[in-house]
XYZ file of C-alpha atoms in Angstrom:
300
model
C 18.759 30.533 8.809
C 19.998 27.000 8.147
C 18.492 23.573 7.463
C 19.184 22.386 11.002
C 16.997 25.158 12.427
C 14.138 24.220 10.104
C 14.459 20.536 11.016
C 14.357 21.488 14.689
C 11.142 23.484 14.264
C 9.490 20.629 12.329
C 10.533 18.134 15.021
C 9.164 20.349 17.805
C 5.839 20.586 15.966
C 5.621 16.785 16.028
C 6.939 16.060 19.538
C 5.479 19.161 21.259
C 8.564 19.180 23.462
C 12.007 20.809 23.362
C 13.461 17.859 25.276
C 12.011 15.157 23.003
C 13.014 17.110 19.908
C 16.576 17.285 21.232
C 16.647 13.532 21.860
C 15.528 12.803 18.295
C 18.010 15.260 16.782
C 20.901 14.411 19.158
C 20.936 17.967 20.458
C 20.905 19.317 24.001
C 17.763 21.121 25.123
C 19.659 24.474 25.302
C 20.833 23.927 21.700
C 17.251 23.344 20.590
C 16.124 26.501 22.387
C 18.968 28.477 20.841
C 18.065 27.378 17.314
C 14.417 28.379 17.732
C 15.398 31.687 19.360
C 17.733 32.398 16.422
C 14.894 31.802 13.947
C 12.547 34.035 15.911
C 15.130 36.813 16.089
C 15.843 36.592 12.362
C 12.153 36.797 11.414
C 11.249 39.127 14.297
C 8.301 37.029 15.463
C 7.352 34.369 18.014
C 7.124 30.928 16.402
C 6.750 28.691 19.460
C 4.444 28.922 22.465
C 6.701 27.550 25.226
C 3.896 26.652 27.658
C 3.314 22.925 28.172
C 2.703 21.142 25.937
C 4.812 23.147 23.492
C 2.834 24.261 20.431
C 3.403 26.523 17.461
C 1.876 29.987 17.318
C -0.286 31.006 14.355
C 2.801 32.494 12.713
C 4.731 29.369 13.637
C 2.216 27.226 11.760
C 2.616 29.367 8.638
C 6.392 29.142 9.017
C 6.145 25.354 9.466
C 4.318 24.920 6.157
C 7.107 26.678 4.272
C 9.853 25.001 6.288
C 8.530 21.559 5.316
C 8.478 22.604 1.663
C 12.073 23.844 1.854
C 13.245 20.623 3.499
C 11.404 18.583 0.886
C 13.146 20.485 -1.928
C 16.525 19.979 -0.248
C 15.859 16.228 0.143
C 14.920 15.982 -3.536
C 18.119 17.845 -4.431
C 20.191 15.385 -2.388
C 18.524 12.465 -4.148
C 19.167 13.978 -7.577
C 22.828 14.432 -6.690
C 23.017 10.802 -5.623
C 21.412 9.740 -8.892
C 24.219 11.418 -10.814
C 26.444 8.527 -9.763
C 24.292 6.371 -12.068
C 24.078 3.543 -9.566
C 20.453 2.730 -8.711
C 20.152 3.194 -4.985
C 17.723 4.561 -2.459
C 14.585 3.506 -0.657
C 11.219 2.461 -2.089
C 8.007 2.372 -0.064
C 5.603 -0.129 -1.644
C 1.898 -0.269 -0.879
C 0.020 -3.431 -1.800
C -2.615 -5.901 -0.668
C -1.758 -8.657 1.806
C -2.384 -11.295 -0.847
C -0.015 -9.701 -3.369
C 2.588 -9.075 -0.665
C 2.617 -12.776 0.213
C 1.995 -14.449 -3.138
C 3.555 -12.192 -5.774
C 6.174 -9.846 -4.310
C 8.588 -12.465 -2.900
C 9.360 -13.692 -6.436
C 9.726 -10.154 -7.775
C 11.765 -8.752 -4.878
C 14.095 -11.753 -4.728
C 15.221 -11.083 -8.297
C 15.280 -7.311 -7.888
C 17.331 -7.183 -4.697
C 19.868 -9.660 -6.058
C 20.373 -7.352 -9.040
C 20.354 -4.077 -7.083
C 21.563 -4.640 -3.509
C 21.844 -0.890 -2.800
C 18.092 -0.443 -3.169
C 16.007 -0.946 -0.029
C 12.299 -1.749 -0.156
C 9.629 -1.504 2.537
C 6.113 -2.896 2.160
C 2.836 -1.697 3.652
C -0.209 -3.963 3.286
C -3.602 -2.347 2.698
C -6.790 -2.610 0.602
C -6.464 -1.578 -3.071
C -8.796 1.381 -2.445
C -6.370 2.788 0.131
C -3.339 2.331 -2.124
C -4.577 5.066 -4.462
C -4.902 7.711 -1.749
C -1.521 6.917 -0.159
C 0.272 7.042 -3.512
C -1.448 10.336 -4.287
C -0.447 11.967 -0.992
C 3.127 10.670 -1.241
C 3.061 8.224 1.697
C 3.718 5.367 -0.726
C 6.096 5.570 -3.716
C 4.641 2.711 -5.743
C 1.345 0.902 -5.308
C 0.629 -2.575 -6.629
C -3.030 -3.506 -6.618
C -6.256 -3.808 -8.553
C -6.650 -0.943 -11.016
C -10.059 0.275 -9.924
C -10.203 3.949 -10.857
C -8.833 6.670 -13.120
C -7.003 9.573 -11.535
C -5.299 12.315 -13.597
C -2.636 12.670 -10.896
C -1.636 8.995 -11.058
C -0.011 6.769 -13.659
C -0.961 3.098 -13.918
C 0.324 0.119 -15.867
C -1.214 -3.363 -16.012
C 1.025 -6.227 -14.864
C -1.394 -9.162 -15.038
C -5.065 -10.123 -14.757
C -6.698 -11.907 -11.847
C -10.138 -13.409 -11.208
C -12.139 -14.060 -8.066
C -13.148 -17.663 -7.450
C -15.543 -19.531 -5.165
C -13.705 -21.874 -2.764
C -14.859 -24.314 -0.089
C -13.334 -26.906 2.207
C -13.212 -30.480 0.862
C -15.596 -31.290 3.738
C -18.210 -28.785 2.546
C -21.289 -30.281 0.865
C -20.828 -27.979 -2.151
C -17.491 -29.675 -2.846
C -19.314 -32.884 -3.772
C -21.697 -31.351 -6.297
C -20.871 -31.927 -9.953
C -22.104 -28.457 -10.862
C -23.340 -25.475 -8.914
C -25.108 -22.229 -9.767
C -25.196 -18.798 -8.186
C -28.579 -19.725 -6.695
C -26.896 -22.440 -4.625
C -25.174 -19.712 -2.590
C -28.392 -18.189 -1.222
C -28.219 -19.975 2.134
C -24.520 -20.793 2.269
C -22.521 -19.122 5.101
C -19.904 -16.897 3.493
C -16.541 -15.795 4.819
C -16.199 -12.339 3.299
C -13.402 -9.862 2.830
C -13.935 -6.451 4.450
C -16.222 -3.978 2.606
C -13.317 -1.749 1.497
C -11.747 -4.474 -0.683
C -12.161 -4.937 -4.432
C -13.112 -8.588 -3.984
C -15.928 -7.803 -1.559
C -17.359 -5.077 -3.794
C -17.256 -7.384 -6.798
C -19.027 -10.218 -4.971
C -21.753 -7.935 -3.647
C -22.293 -6.515 -7.134
C -22.747 -10.036 -8.575
C -25.146 -11.032 -5.804
C -27.148 -7.823 -6.236
C -27.500 -8.466 -9.976
C -29.056 -11.848 -9.151
C -31.221 -10.627 -6.302
C -29.279 -12.545 -3.647
C -28.658 -11.259 -0.137
C -25.437 -12.965 1.002
C -25.423 -14.767 4.333
C -22.266 -13.301 5.859
C -20.825 -15.613 8.510
C -17.796 -13.425 9.185
C -15.757 -10.551 7.739
C -11.962 -10.591 7.618
C -9.398 -8.089 6.388
C -7.147 -10.343 4.294
C -7.337 -13.301 1.928
C -4.932 -15.240 4.151
C -7.375 -15.053 7.061
C -10.290 -15.933 4.806
C -8.516 -19.032 3.483
C -7.828 -20.345 6.982
C -11.500 -20.006 7.959
C -12.659 -21.774 4.777
C -10.183 -24.599 5.354
C -11.877 -25.082 8.732
C -15.202 -25.355 6.859
C -16.652 -22.258 8.534
C -18.091 -21.084 5.218
C -17.467 -20.615 1.516
C -15.566 -17.628 0.119
C -14.904 -15.747 -3.099
C -11.284 -14.600 -3.251
C -8.395 -14.009 -5.647
C -7.537 -17.013 -7.793
C -3.825 -16.308 -7.450
C -4.046 -16.256 -3.659
C -5.466 -19.797 -3.507
C -3.100 -21.514 -5.973
C -1.108 -23.331 -3.291
C -4.130 -24.486 -1.269
C -5.956 -25.753 -4.360
C -2.846 -27.640 -5.457
C -2.467 -29.182 -1.994
C -6.170 -30.030 -1.778
C -7.006 -28.027 1.348
C -9.375 -25.853 -0.720
C -11.679 -26.817 -3.562
C -12.290 -24.247 -6.316
C -15.824 -24.306 -7.739
C -16.233 -22.608 -11.151
C -19.119 -20.150 -11.492
C -19.685 -18.268 -14.740
C -20.857 -15.184 -12.861
C -17.427 -14.737 -11.286
C -15.425 -15.233 -14.490
C -14.453 -11.574 -14.870
C -10.847 -10.503 -15.365
C -9.576 -7.794 -13.022
C -6.389 -5.896 -13.987
C -3.637 -5.719 -11.390
C -0.862 -3.216 -11.895
C 1.481 -0.531 -10.629
C 0.288 2.887 -9.464
C 2.537 5.923 -9.039
C 2.352 9.721 -9.054
C 2.485 11.504 -12.407
C 4.870 14.412 -12.585
C 6.688 13.420 -9.396
C 10.468 13.138 -9.488
C 11.330 9.429 -9.412
C 14.668 8.552 -7.893
C 16.889 5.955 -9.552
C 15.611 3.190 -7.261
C 11.974 3.812 -8.176
C 12.757 4.197 -11.879
C 14.669 0.916 -11.925
C 11.946 -0.928 -10.001
C 9.224 0.346 -12.336
C 11.264 -0.565 -15.408
C 11.834 -4.093 -14.117
C 8.194 -4.585 -13.148
C 6.859 -3.381 -16.497
C 9.376 -5.514 -18.348
C 8.407 -8.757 -16.622
C 6.192 -11.227 -18.501
C 2.794 -11.986 -17.003
C 3.987 -15.509 -16.186
C 6.387 -14.004 -13.654
C 3.380 -12.979 -11.579
C 0.905 -15.777 -12.237
C 3.274 -18.709 -12.778
C 3.296 -21.608 -10.351
C 5.480 -21.256 -7.281
């Protein structure tokens, strides 16, 4: 048995085809068949049902589980060997919110990639609630988002604090009031973030505490979309203060202070405890934790 045979079996389980597996692995279809036949002969069992579409047998599924674990251990070994060269390198998968990806990460990544050009970073945008589950299952190496829960399998570290603020278009009638209260929002159309976001949950909690049922004009998945709708005066919104810094400075959005929303929300890094961290991830975490808060919340 060799690693190539295990990789072939894993690929067949995903593609459900000897031909497609061969294309992905740069092997001929006979070579793929030969590798699977060799595994089956060695373990004296049938691993693959060759009817169309190709599937794994019950024993094949058990074999697959162990094959994936073996390949994972080998990949970790390769990474550890690379790390011995003491040059931070590798790939980092980051999971963060759209707002952080657009407003915060460009400043951080610009510095980081200039210092460590051998490290590659990829970014997936998602709600903070989803970041936790993807970091936990290993789909994301490092999450950056609102620290909303405690999980014994995850490590967290605060980077900075954010607040959620009420914003309107300069054309909105609320923009011309000298002072407003939470009661003024009873009949105001609101452009809301989707229900799975920290901002939406916070706003609904505040409204519930004051017996207000929000008048939801529309729901959108990101702060960037929300800001565009508010600029068009399609409603008011409560979103991250950091995400609106540019628009407030330019005057396309007006921020209206409300005491009820003046709650600090920690934003930080999230990563698996006990997981081996390659040199790229270790370096990125060290740099992030060592940055002053002004690096994240300073003006652009």
